[in-house]
Structures are given as C-alpha cells and as structure tokens.
C-alpha cells in the first residue's frame, strides 16, 4: 500500500459528516492517498459523533481533539487539515493549522471576507504550506463537460451567461449562522458556488454592477434535515425564529475580461415558484446546464435548430476527459450523464477534492482551487454588496485589494482583520 498522508478533520458539523463520506469513497477507490488520523472540534459531542461514524465507515477510530496545537503536538506525523468549521471561523482555524505546519483544504467560502482570504494566503506563503479551497460544484463531471464544450467552441464565442437561483422563502436555510453578516450571509455561503461557476465557465471578471437586499427580517425553523439529511441531529435545537442581519438576495451584472456579460441572481428569499437556471449564449448556439450534482445531461442548442442532449454532445467537446480517479468513481472518462443519489454523488466529488490535496502534498504541486482562486470567488460574491454601497460598478482589482470594502469593513473590524 502506497504511503498515505495523515490528516485531521477540523469541524465536525454537517459538512464534516459529508466530507467523511467523501473520505470513505476515497478509501474504497484504487487511489487512496490520505488517512484520517484525528477529528477536532470545539464541540466535543460533535467531534466524538464524527469519530464514531469514522470508525464505522473507515474501520478505525480517529483520535479526538478540541485544540489544533495539542493535536499537532501529539500526532507528530500529521501533515494536513481539512477545515469544515463554519464560515466565520475559516480564517482563524486555517491560519492556526498553517502556523502549526499543516497543509490545509478549507471549505468554501475560503474566508468570510476578502481580507480574511488575503490573510490566509499570506500565512500559507510564509509557512510554505499548501492551501486549497474545497469548491465542489466545478468538479461535477457535467460542469467539466460544459467547460470543455465552451473551450472547444461548441457555441462559438460565449457572449452571455444567465445564472439564476430563486427560492428559500422565509425558512432558516440549513443553520442560523448562515443568515448573519458576521458569519457569512446565505448569499455568500451558497452564492459563492455560483460565483465560482461563473468564473469557471467564462474566465476572470473585470467589473460588477449590482445590489443586495435583506428581504426576510424574520426566518422560521422548519426542522429541516438540510442537504443530504445530515443536519437532523441539530435542527430541532435551533430557535423557532431568528432575525437575520445578513443579506438574502443579490442581483448583479458582471463584465468578464473576455467581453462576455453575466447576469446573476442569487435570491434566497424567493416565494412562490422556485427557479434555478444556468444558460450560456454564444455566437453559434447556447448551452443549458442541468444544475449541479444531479447528473442530468447538459443541452446544446445550435443555430440549425438541433438540440443535443445525449451522447452526441461529446462530439462537440473533444478536449473533455475526466481525471483517472473521476473516471473510476463516475464510470468513464467521457461520461455525459450519471445516476446516483445526491449523497452518493456528493461523496464522489468530495473524494476527488481529498485526492487532489494528497497528491499536492506528496508531489509539491498546487491545487486547482488555490487560495487566490478562492479569494477571487469571494471577491465576485461581495462585488454586488460593494457596488450597491458605492452606487457604481466595482473592479476585480478594487475588490481583491480590499479598496472596495465598505460592506465588508464592519465584519473585518469585528473580527480584528483590519
Ligand atoms: N461545499 C458544499 O457543498 C458545502 C455544503 C455545506 C457546507 N459547506 C461549508 O462547510 C462549512 C461548515 O458548514 P456546516 O454546515 O458543516 O456547519 P455546522 O455549523 O454544521 O458545523 C460547523 C462545526 O464547526 C465547529 N467549529 C466552529 N468553530 C470551530 C473552531 N474554531 N475550531 C473547531 N471547530 C469549530 C462547530 O462546533 C461545528 O461542529 C461552511 O463553511 C459551509 O459553507 C459547504
């Protein structure tokens, strides 16, 4: 058995549980390169629960910690941490891991503000350690296929992308902290996936004009088990109602460096019919995405009136090839559809993130989602917030250097990031 890189799971809530399933999938593959040595959480109930689940799923019980420094002291060959704590703590936890010599994969959003991202990037550089952002949507094979279709000119020159997500009403979405500005509003928590997909499809953005809203002043506990059902053990303990102070809707127009335009709605206060759509229009046709992690086929619409949503779509994407592990987990290197339950799909994609981290540590290479990539996603996500405050478009440069920070400054002040 090839040597495996020992890592710790830091953060044992809902996403920590989902990551564990990803690790189980990697353990079951032919390419496992990581080994779960420890779990760490301030909440020891959560840590012990995850350790028990790990014993069932992986065959051995990781050690349980509440303190990163102690964990690194006691497990001398620990090399990495997988950070799945809540968003407001990402920068603190990730920096603590890096300063203790660990390489880190951190869940999205990379940090709660752009300054938080920059601080982590600088720490990783100083410490000579890898930092990777666990952005999963782009790793969905269907998103890989769509990106190849765009690269290979299937629709000519991309001109316009419309990314729409409307729904949510006045429910507490997954957890209460997702509705508070300081811990990352839902428009950041969920929105950042879409920011990443916009950049993944169309390349870097140049400027953004937009606005945000806080529509729902009160949200209600529906005791939802959350995505994949992993939150049922916590949701009945949430308050009946909360009063959010984090914006629940953003509306933006994006100018990409290529000249293409993006129209982006991320509205988690939508009542009535929920709407999710993603279409790219080019000079010769359009591509309709089926969304993420559902395995449904993408649809290619061409000027001659043809609509291609079966295996023939591969003819338009000669450069499309999944990595060997993705091909093993999803059943082929040029798949155009797949059929797994949500949790089964989720764990396959998370296994890919883990594997990449292990390879980067072993080979000294950089991950696809570097800290800089994660920061650019957070910058795009905050663009409509900052643009709304300034009443004018904001540029990538202003956002990444935190010159456009009127909205984020209050969070940075509270978190000691200024
Ligand atoms: N990529 C995805 O599809 C996806 C889906 C869900 C969540 N997430 C991300 O995962 C992260 C976690 O979300 P969640 O829903 O699991 O949150 P959660 O509230 O369920 O769990 C967070 C856990 O972190 C622990 N924690 C908080 N601060 C800590 C610290 N300083 N040290 C150690 N442990 C600490 C908490 O005690 C809790 O157990 C968030 O950043 C979220 O955006 C990503």
Short mmCIF file of C-alpha atoms and ligand atoms in Angstrom, two decimals:
data_model
loop_
_atom_site.label_atom_id
_atom_site.label_comp_id
_atom_site.label_asym_id
_atom_site.label_seq_id
_atom_site.Cartn_x
_atom_site.Cartn_y
_atom_site.Cartn_z
CA UNK A 1 0.00 0.00 0.00
CA UNK A 2 1.41 3.40 -1.00
CA UNK A 3 2.11 5.70 1.93
CA UNK A 4 -0.88 7.76 2.95
CA UNK A 5 -0.80 11.36 4.13
CA UNK A 6 -2.23 11.70 7.63
CA UNK A 7 -4.82 14.43 8.01
CA UNK A 8 -7.26 15.77 10.60
CA UNK A 9 -10.87 16.72 10.06
CA UNK A 10 -11.32 20.09 11.77
CA UNK A 11 -15.03 20.91 12.10
CA UNK A 12 -17.43 18.05 12.76
CA UNK A 13 -20.82 19.52 11.85
CA UNK A 14 -22.97 18.79 8.81
CA UNK A 15 -20.26 19.30 6.21
CA UNK A 16 -17.74 17.45 8.33
CA UNK A 17 -20.09 14.46 8.16
CA UNK A 18 -20.41 14.81 4.39
CA UNK A 19 -16.62 15.05 3.99
CA UNK A 20 -16.29 11.81 5.94
CA UNK A 21 -18.45 10.09 3.31
CA UNK A 22 -16.12 11.53 0.68
CA UNK A 23 -13.17 10.03 2.50
CA UNK A 24 -14.96 6.67 2.72
CA UNK A 25 -15.39 6.81 -1.05
CA UNK A 26 -11.67 7.52 -1.48
CA UNK A 27 -10.80 4.67 0.93
CA UNK A 28 -12.86 2.38 -1.30
CA UNK A 29 -11.13 3.50 -4.51
CA UNK A 30 -7.90 2.24 -6.04
CA UNK A 31 -6.12 5.54 -5.35
CA UNK A 32 -6.49 6.31 -1.65
CA UNK A 33 -3.63 8.60 -0.62
CA UNK A 34 -4.92 10.04 2.69
CA UNK A 35 -5.62 8.63 6.14
CA UNK A 36 -7.91 10.19 8.73
CA UNK A 37 -5.86 10.35 11.94
CA UNK A 38 -7.85 12.83 14.05
CA UNK A 39 -11.01 14.85 14.34
CA UNK A 40 -11.07 18.24 16.03
CA UNK A 41 -13.99 20.43 17.10
CA UNK A 42 -14.64 22.90 19.89
CA UNK A 43 -17.87 20.97 20.39
CA UNK A 44 -16.69 17.62 21.71
CA UNK A 45 -20.10 15.97 21.21
CA UNK A 46 -19.80 16.69 17.51
CA UNK A 47 -16.18 15.52 17.43
CA UNK A 48 -16.98 12.23 19.19
CA UNK A 49 -20.01 11.64 16.99
CA UNK A 50 -17.87 12.06 13.86
CA UNK A 51 -15.15 9.81 15.31
CA UNK A 52 -17.80 7.11 15.89
CA UNK A 53 -19.07 7.49 12.35
CA UNK A 54 -15.49 7.33 11.05
CA UNK A 55 -14.94 4.07 12.90
CA UNK A 56 -18.00 2.62 11.18
CA UNK A 57 -17.19 3.97 7.73
CA UNK A 58 -13.39 3.73 7.64
CA UNK A 59 -12.69 0.90 10.06
CA UNK A 60 -10.57 2.82 12.60
CA UNK A 61 -11.47 5.49 15.15
CA UNK A 62 -9.56 8.76 14.72
CA UNK A 63 -8.28 10.49 17.85
CA UNK A 64 -10.48 13.30 19.17
CA UNK A 65 -9.25 16.82 19.92
CA UNK A 66 -10.59 20.29 20.69
CA UNK A 67 -7.30 22.11 20.19
CA UNK A 68 -5.23 22.26 17.00
CA UNK A 69 -1.87 22.90 18.67
CA UNK A 70 -2.28 19.96 21.05
CA UNK A 71 -3.38 17.74 18.16
CA UNK A 72 -0.25 18.59 16.12
CA UNK A 73 1.96 18.07 19.19
CA UNK A 74 0.50 14.64 19.88
CA UNK A 75 0.39 13.36 16.28
CA UNK A 76 3.87 14.16 15.06
CA UNK A 77 3.36 12.87 11.50
CA UNK A 78 0.15 14.80 10.88
CA UNK A 79 0.54 16.67 7.58
CA UNK A 80 -2.83 18.16 6.71
CA UNK A 81 -6.12 19.52 7.96
CA UNK A 82 -9.50 19.52 6.27
CA UNK A 83 -11.32 22.59 7.62
CA UNK A 84 -15.11 22.36 7.66
CA UNK A 85 -15.86 24.76 10.51
CA UNK A 86 -18.49 27.44 9.98
CA UNK A 87 -17.51 30.19 7.58
CA UNK A 88 -16.88 32.97 10.13
CA UNK A 89 -14.08 30.90 11.66
CA UNK A 90 -12.37 29.71 8.45
CA UNK A 91 -9.55 32.25 8.55
CA UNK A 92 -8.81 31.70 12.25
CA UNK A 93 -8.85 27.90 12.03
CA UNK A 94 -6.97 27.73 8.72
CA UNK A 95 -4.28 30.11 9.94
CA UNK A 96 -3.89 28.10 13.17
CA UNK A 97 -3.44 24.93 11.10
CA UNK A 98 -0.91 26.56 8.75
CA UNK A 99 1.05 28.07 11.64
CA UNK A 100 1.24 24.62 13.18
CA UNK A 101 2.82 23.35 9.98
CA UNK A 102 -0.20 21.68 8.37
CA UNK A 103 -1.27 21.89 4.74
CA UNK A 104 -4.93 22.81 4.51
CA UNK A 105 -8.01 22.19 2.46
CA UNK A 106 -10.67 24.66 3.57
CA UNK A 107 -14.35 24.56 2.68
CA UNK A 108 -15.81 27.37 0.61
CA UNK A 109 -16.21 30.29 1.03
CA UNK A 110 -12.45 30.49 1.59
CA UNK A 111 -13.00 33.16 4.26
CA UNK A 112 -15.82 35.41 5.41
CA UNK A 113 -14.27 38.48 3.75
CA UNK A 114 -11.66 39.21 1.11
CA UNK A 115 -9.26 40.45 3.83
CA UNK A 116 -9.71 37.13 5.62
CA UNK A 117 -8.73 35.33 2.39
CA UNK A 118 -5.67 37.53 1.93
CA UNK A 119 -4.51 36.85 5.47
CA UNK A 120 -4.70 33.11 4.88
CA UNK A 121 -2.89 33.36 1.53
CA UNK A 122 -0.08 35.34 3.17
CA UNK A 123 0.20 32.85 6.04
CA UNK A 124 0.37 29.88 3.66
CA UNK A 125 3.09 31.61 1.67
CA UNK A 126 5.08 32.43 4.80
CA UNK A 127 4.73 28.91 6.14
CA UNK A 128 5.47 27.27 2.78
CA UNK A 129 2.31 25.19 3.00
CA UNK A 130 -0.43 24.31 0.53
CA UNK A 131 -3.85 25.83 0.90
CA UNK A 132 -6.70 24.54 -1.21
CA UNK A 133 -10.37 25.56 -1.31
CA UNK A 134 -12.94 22.76 -1.33
CA UNK A 135 -15.16 24.16 -4.07
CA UNK A 136 -17.07 21.15 -5.26
CA UNK A 137 -19.51 22.33 -7.96
CA UNK A 138 -16.90 22.71 -10.70
CA UNK A 139 -15.76 19.10 -10.11
CA UNK A 140 -19.15 17.73 -11.11
CA UNK A 141 -18.41 15.84 -14.37
CA UNK A 142 -21.26 17.71 -16.09
CA UNK A 143 -19.59 21.03 -15.27
CA UNK A 144 -16.29 19.64 -16.57
CA UNK A 145 -18.11 18.70 -19.80
CA UNK A 146 -19.73 22.13 -20.15
CA UNK A 147 -16.40 23.84 -19.62
CA UNK A 148 -14.90 21.65 -22.38
CA UNK A 149 -17.84 22.49 -24.69
CA UNK A 150 -17.12 26.18 -24.13
CA UNK A 151 -13.37 25.76 -24.60
CA UNK A 152 -13.86 23.70 -27.76
CA UNK A 153 -16.09 26.33 -29.36
CA UNK A 154 -19.35 24.35 -29.33
CA UNK A 155 -21.37 27.58 -29.13
CA UNK A 156 -18.82 29.87 -30.77
CA UNK A 157 -17.77 32.85 -28.68
CA UNK A 158 -19.58 32.98 -25.31
CA UNK A 159 -21.43 36.29 -25.02
CA UNK A 160 -23.84 36.00 -22.12
CA UNK A 161 -24.32 33.76 -19.08
CA UNK A 162 -27.50 33.86 -17.04
CA UNK A 163 -27.18 32.32 -13.60
CA UNK A 164 -30.41 32.34 -11.62
CA UNK A 165 -31.29 30.82 -8.28
CA UNK A 166 -34.50 31.93 -6.57
CA UNK A 167 -36.27 30.22 -3.65
CA UNK A 168 -35.99 29.74 0.10
CA UNK A 169 -38.86 31.96 1.29
CA UNK A 170 -38.62 32.73 5.00
CA UNK A 171 -37.16 29.44 6.22
CA UNK A 172 -33.94 29.13 8.18
CA UNK A 173 -31.72 27.70 5.45
CA UNK A 174 -29.68 24.83 6.92
CA UNK A 175 -28.32 26.68 10.03
CA UNK A 176 -28.98 30.04 11.76
CA UNK A 177 -25.39 31.25 11.32
CA UNK A 178 -25.94 31.30 7.55
CA UNK A 179 -28.19 34.33 7.98
CA UNK A 180 -25.83 36.57 9.90
CA UNK A 181 -23.48 39.04 8.27
CA UNK A 182 -20.52 38.31 10.55
CA UNK A 183 -20.60 34.55 9.97
CA UNK A 184 -21.31 34.76 6.24
CA UNK A 185 -24.77 35.52 4.90
CA UNK A 186 -26.57 32.87 2.84
CA UNK A 187 -25.81 34.87 -0.31
CA UNK A 188 -22.12 34.24 0.44
CA UNK A 189 -22.47 30.73 1.81
CA UNK A 190 -24.46 29.39 -1.14
CA UNK A 191 -23.78 32.21 -3.57
CA UNK A 192 -20.05 31.53 -3.71
CA UNK A 193 -20.66 28.23 -5.53
CA UNK A 194 -22.31 30.22 -8.31
CA UNK A 195 -19.57 32.86 -8.25
CA UNK A 196 -17.12 30.04 -8.85
CA UNK A 197 -19.16 28.50 -11.66
CA UNK A 198 -19.48 31.90 -13.37
CA UNK A 199 -15.68 32.27 -13.27
CA UNK A 200 -15.11 28.62 -14.16
CA UNK A 201 -17.26 28.88 -17.29
CA UNK A 202 -16.39 32.36 -18.52
CA UNK A 203 -12.98 33.16 -17.03
CA UNK A 204 -11.95 36.11 -14.89
CA UNK A 205 -14.31 39.01 -14.33
CA UNK A 206 -13.38 42.64 -14.82
CA UNK A 207 -16.13 44.57 -13.05
CA UNK A 208 -19.56 44.17 -11.49
CA UNK A 209 -22.58 46.40 -11.00
CA UNK A 210 -25.13 45.16 -8.53
CA UNK A 211 -27.24 45.43 -5.42
CA UNK A 212 -28.18 43.26 -2.48
CA UNK A 213 -31.23 43.02 -0.23
CA UNK A 214 -32.17 41.69 3.17
CA UNK A 215 -35.78 40.77 2.38
CA UNK A 216 -36.73 38.50 5.25
CA UNK A 217 -36.39 40.18 8.63
CA UNK A 218 -37.59 37.04 10.45
CA UNK A 219 -36.91 33.42 9.46
CA UNK A 220 -38.56 30.30 10.81
CA UNK A 221 -37.23 26.93 11.94
CA UNK A 222 -38.76 24.19 9.79
CA UNK A 223 -36.62 21.49 11.44
CA UNK A 224 -35.12 20.71 8.08
CA UNK A 225 -32.56 17.92 7.93
CA UNK A 226 -30.65 20.01 5.39
CA UNK A 227 -28.84 18.78 2.26
CA UNK A 228 -28.41 15.03 2.37
CA UNK A 229 -30.23 14.81 5.71
CA UNK A 230 -27.06 15.46 7.75
CA UNK A 231 -28.42 18.23 9.97
CA UNK A 232 -31.37 16.46 11.59
CA UNK A 233 -29.49 16.00 14.87
CA UNK A 234 -29.12 19.76 15.30
CA UNK A 235 -32.09 21.49 13.67
CA UNK A 236 -34.65 20.83 16.42
CA UNK A 237 -32.36 22.72 18.82
CA UNK A 238 -32.32 25.83 16.63
CA UNK A 239 -34.54 28.71 17.84
CA UNK A 240 -38.10 28.84 16.48
CA UNK A 241 -37.32 32.16 14.80
CA UNK A 242 -34.22 34.21 14.05
CA UNK A 243 -33.73 37.83 12.99
CA UNK A 244 -31.16 37.79 10.19
CA UNK A 245 -28.79 40.68 9.56
CA UNK A 246 -27.09 39.12 6.54
CA UNK A 247 -28.43 39.86 3.06
CA UNK A 248 -30.53 37.12 1.50
CA UNK A 249 -30.56 38.27 -2.14
CA UNK A 250 -28.09 39.61 -4.66
CA UNK A 251 -28.65 40.91 -8.18
CA UNK A 252 -25.69 41.63 -10.43
CA UNK A 253 -24.41 42.30 -13.90
CA UNK A 254 -20.86 41.07 -14.48
CA UNK A 255 -18.36 42.19 -17.14
CA UNK A 256 -15.87 39.43 -17.90
CA UNK A 257 -12.34 40.12 -19.19
CA UNK A 258 -13.31 38.26 -22.39
CA UNK A 259 -16.04 40.83 -23.09
CA UNK A 260 -18.85 38.44 -22.13
CA UNK A 261 -21.62 39.56 -19.77
CA UNK A 262 -23.03 37.68 -16.79
CA UNK A 263 -26.48 38.21 -15.31
CA UNK A 264 -26.60 36.79 -11.80
CA UNK A 265 -29.49 36.45 -9.36
CA UNK A 266 -28.95 34.64 -6.07
CA UNK A 267 -32.17 35.16 -4.12
CA UNK A 268 -32.79 33.05 -1.03
CA UNK A 269 -35.95 34.89 -0.10
CA UNK A 270 -37.95 33.83 -3.14
CA UNK A 271 -41.61 32.93 -2.56
CA UNK A 272 -43.83 31.09 -4.99
CA UNK A 273 -42.16 29.14 -7.76
CA UNK A 274 -38.52 28.30 -7.07
CA UNK A 275 -36.30 28.84 -10.12
CA UNK A 276 -32.83 27.55 -10.85
CA UNK A 277 -31.27 28.11 -14.24
CA UNK A 278 -27.91 28.43 -15.90
CA UNK A 279 -27.52 29.13 -19.62
CA UNK A 280 -24.60 30.34 -21.70
CA UNK A 281 -25.32 32.02 -25.03
CA UNK A 282 -22.61 32.21 -27.70
CA UNK A 283 -22.20 33.38 -31.29
CA UNK A 284 -23.30 29.95 -32.65
CA UNK A 285 -25.61 28.44 -30.06
CA UNK A 286 -26.34 28.04 -26.37
CA UNK A 287 -25.74 25.54 -23.58
CA UNK A 288 -28.27 24.87 -20.85
CA UNK A 289 -26.81 23.42 -17.69
CA UNK A 290 -28.92 20.93 -15.72
CA UNK A 291 -27.58 22.36 -12.43
CA UNK A 292 -25.12 20.72 -10.12
CA UNK A 293 -24.70 17.22 -8.71
CA UNK A 294 -27.79 15.76 -10.34
CA UNK A 295 -26.10 14.01 -13.28
CA UNK A 296 -28.72 15.13 -15.80
CA UNK A 297 -27.42 15.89 -19.29
CA UNK A 298 -26.45 19.34 -20.48
CA UNK A 299 -28.39 20.57 -23.54
CA UNK A 300 -26.69 22.07 -26.56
CA UNK A 301 -28.87 24.26 -28.82
CA UNK A 302 -27.44 25.01 -32.27
CA UNK A 303 -28.39 27.52 -34.98
CA UNK A 304 -29.63 24.78 -37.32
CA UNK A 305 -32.39 24.07 -34.80
CA UNK A 306 -30.85 20.90 -33.36
CA UNK A 307 -30.99 20.22 -29.63
CA UNK A 308 -28.37 17.76 -28.45
CA UNK A 309 -28.79 16.23 -25.01
CA UNK A 310 -27.41 12.72 -25.43
CA UNK A 311 -24.04 11.08 -26.11
CA UNK A 312 -23.67 13.01 -29.37
CA UNK A 313 -22.78 16.06 -27.29
CA UNK A 314 -19.33 14.54 -26.79
CA UNK A 315 -18.54 15.16 -30.47
CA UNK A 316 -18.56 18.88 -29.63
CA UNK A 317 -16.16 18.50 -26.70
CA UNK A 318 -13.08 16.63 -27.95
CA UNK A 319 -10.96 18.00 -25.08
CA UNK A 320 -13.28 16.56 -22.40
CA UNK A 321 -11.54 13.91 -20.29
CA UNK A 322 -12.09 13.31 -16.58
CA UNK A 323 -9.13 12.53 -14.35
CA UNK A 324 -8.43 8.82 -13.80
CA UNK A 325 -9.98 8.89 -10.31
CA UNK A 326 -13.06 10.80 -11.51
CA UNK A 327 -13.41 8.27 -14.33
CA UNK A 328 -13.16 5.40 -11.82
CA UNK A 329 -15.73 6.94 -9.46
CA UNK A 330 -18.20 8.11 -12.10
CA UNK A 331 -17.87 5.21 -14.53
CA UNK A 332 -15.94 6.56 -17.53
CA UNK A 333 -13.64 9.35 -18.59
CA UNK A 334 -16.14 10.92 -21.03
CA UNK A 335 -19.49 10.46 -19.32
CA UNK A 336 -22.28 12.86 -20.32
CA UNK A 337 -24.79 11.76 -17.66
CA UNK A 338 -24.82 9.75 -14.43
CA UNK A 339 -27.40 8.47 -11.98
CA UNK A 340 -26.51 8.40 -8.30
CA UNK A 341 -28.41 9.55 -5.22
CA UNK A 342 -27.40 13.05 -4.06
CA UNK A 343 -25.24 11.80 -1.17
CA UNK A 344 -23.55 9.28 -3.39
CA UNK A 345 -22.70 11.96 -5.96
CA UNK A 346 -21.62 14.36 -3.24
CA UNK A 347 -19.21 11.86 -1.71
CA UNK A 348 -17.65 11.03 -5.09
CA UNK A 349 -16.92 14.70 -5.74
CA UNK A 350 -15.54 15.20 -2.22
CA UNK A 351 -13.27 12.16 -2.75
CA UNK A 352 -11.79 13.99 -5.75
CA UNK A 353 -11.03 17.06 -3.64
CA UNK A 354 -9.32 14.95 -0.99
CA UNK A 355 -7.29 13.02 -3.53
CA UNK A 356 -6.00 16.21 -5.12
CA UNK A 357 -4.90 17.51 -1.71
CA UNK A 358 -2.98 14.29 -1.02
CA UNK A 359 -1.25 14.43 -4.42
CA UNK A 360 -0.32 18.10 -3.96
CA UNK A 361 1.27 17.32 -0.60
CA UNK A 362 3.13 14.29 -1.93
CA UNK A 363 4.34 15.97 -5.12
CA UNK A 364 4.68 19.60 -4.01
CA UNK A 365 2.17 20.76 -6.62
CA UNK A 366 -0.57 23.39 -6.37
CA UNK A 367 -4.28 22.53 -6.30
CA UNK A 368 -6.79 23.69 -8.92
CA UNK A 369 -8.56 25.83 -6.30
CA UNK A 370 -5.68 27.80 -4.81
CA UNK A 371 -6.17 30.49 -2.19
CA UNK A 372 -6.08 33.09 -4.96
CA UNK A 373 -8.90 31.31 -6.79
CA UNK A 374 -10.91 31.08 -3.58
CA UNK A 375 -10.34 34.79 -2.94
CA UNK A 376 -11.45 35.75 -6.45
CA UNK A 377 -14.69 33.82 -5.85
CA UNK A 378 -15.26 35.67 -2.57
CA UNK A 379 -14.42 38.97 -4.33
CA UNK A 380 -17.00 38.30 -7.05
CA UNK A 381 -19.53 37.35 -4.40
CA UNK A 382 -19.03 40.60 -2.49
CA UNK A 383 -18.99 42.70 -5.66
CA UNK A 384 -22.75 43.43 -5.67
CA UNK A 385 -22.58 44.26 -1.95
CA UNK A 386 -19.78 46.78 -2.50
CA UNK A 387 -21.22 48.08 -5.76
CA UNK A 388 -24.57 48.66 -4.06
CA UNK A 389 -22.89 50.69 -1.32
CA UNK A 390 -20.89 52.79 -3.80
CA UNK A 391 -23.62 53.15 -6.41
CA UNK A 392 -21.21 52.31 -9.23
CA UNK A 393 -19.51 49.26 -10.76
CA UNK A 394 -16.56 47.84 -8.82
CA UNK A 395 -13.50 46.22 -10.39
CA UNK A 396 -11.76 42.94 -9.61
CA UNK A 397 -8.65 44.91 -8.68
CA UNK A 398 -10.54 47.10 -6.16
CA UNK A 399 -12.18 44.05 -4.63
CA UNK A 400 -9.12 41.81 -4.35
CA UNK A 401 -7.03 44.58 -2.80
CA UNK A 402 -9.91 45.43 -0.40
CA UNK A 403 -10.11 49.03 -1.65
CA UNK A 404 -13.82 48.44 -2.27
CA UNK A 405 -14.68 47.26 1.24
CA UNK A 406 -17.50 49.48 2.58
CA UNK A 407 -19.73 46.47 3.27
CA UNK A 408 -17.04 44.06 4.47
CA UNK A 409 -15.26 46.63 6.67
CA UNK A 410 -17.75 46.19 9.50
CA UNK A 411 -17.13 42.42 9.54
CA UNK A 412 -13.38 42.94 9.30
CA UNK A 413 -13.49 45.35 12.23
CA UNK A 414 -15.45 42.92 14.38
CA UNK A 415 -13.13 40.04 13.51
CA UNK A 416 -9.94 42.06 14.01
CA UNK A 417 -8.97 41.77 10.34
CA UNK A 418 -8.20 45.43 9.69
N1 LIG B 1 -19.33 22.62 -0.47
C1 LIG B 1 -20.56 22.40 -0.05
O1 LIG B 1 -21.39 21.88 -0.81
C2 LIG B 1 -20.93 22.79 1.35
C3 LIG B 1 -22.13 22.37 1.90
C4 LIG B 1 -22.39 22.68 3.24
C5 LIG B 1 -21.48 23.43 3.96
N2 LIG B 1 -20.35 23.86 3.37
C6 LIG B 1 -19.39 24.69 4.13
O2 LIG B 1 -18.84 23.92 5.19
C7 LIG B 1 -18.62 24.76 6.32
C8 LIG B 1 -19.29 24.12 7.53
O3 LIG B 1 -20.69 24.14 7.34
P1 LIG B 1 -21.63 23.21 8.23
O4 LIG B 1 -22.96 23.28 7.63
O5 LIG B 1 -20.97 21.90 8.43
O6 LIG B 1 -21.62 23.99 9.62
P2 LIG B 1 -22.04 23.42 11.03
O7 LIG B 1 -22.48 24.56 11.83
O8 LIG B 1 -22.94 22.25 10.85
O9 LIG B 1 -20.68 22.82 11.62
C9 LIG B 1 -19.57 23.62 11.97
C10 LIG B 1 -18.73 22.86 13.01
O10 LIG B 1 -17.52 23.61 13.22
C11 LIG B 1 -17.26 23.63 14.62
N3 LIG B 1 -16.38 24.77 14.92
C12 LIG B 1 -16.70 26.10 14.88
N4 LIG B 1 -15.61 26.85 15.17
C13 LIG B 1 -14.59 25.96 15.41
C14 LIG B 1 -13.23 26.13 15.75
N5 LIG B 1 -12.69 27.34 15.94
N6 LIG B 1 -12.46 25.01 15.91
C15 LIG B 1 -13.01 23.78 15.74
N7 LIG B 1 -14.31 23.56 15.42
C16 LIG B 1 -15.08 24.65 15.25
C17 LIG B 1 -18.64 23.71 15.25
O11 LIG B 1 -18.59 23.33 16.62
C18 LIG B 1 -19.42 22.74 14.36
O12 LIG B 1 -19.32 21.41 14.84
C19 LIG B 1 -19.14 26.13 5.96
O13 LIG B 1 -18.09 26.97 5.59
C20 LIG B 1 -20.05 25.88 4.77
O14 LIG B 1 -20.12 26.97 3.89
C21 LIG B 1 -20.05 23.54 2.09
#
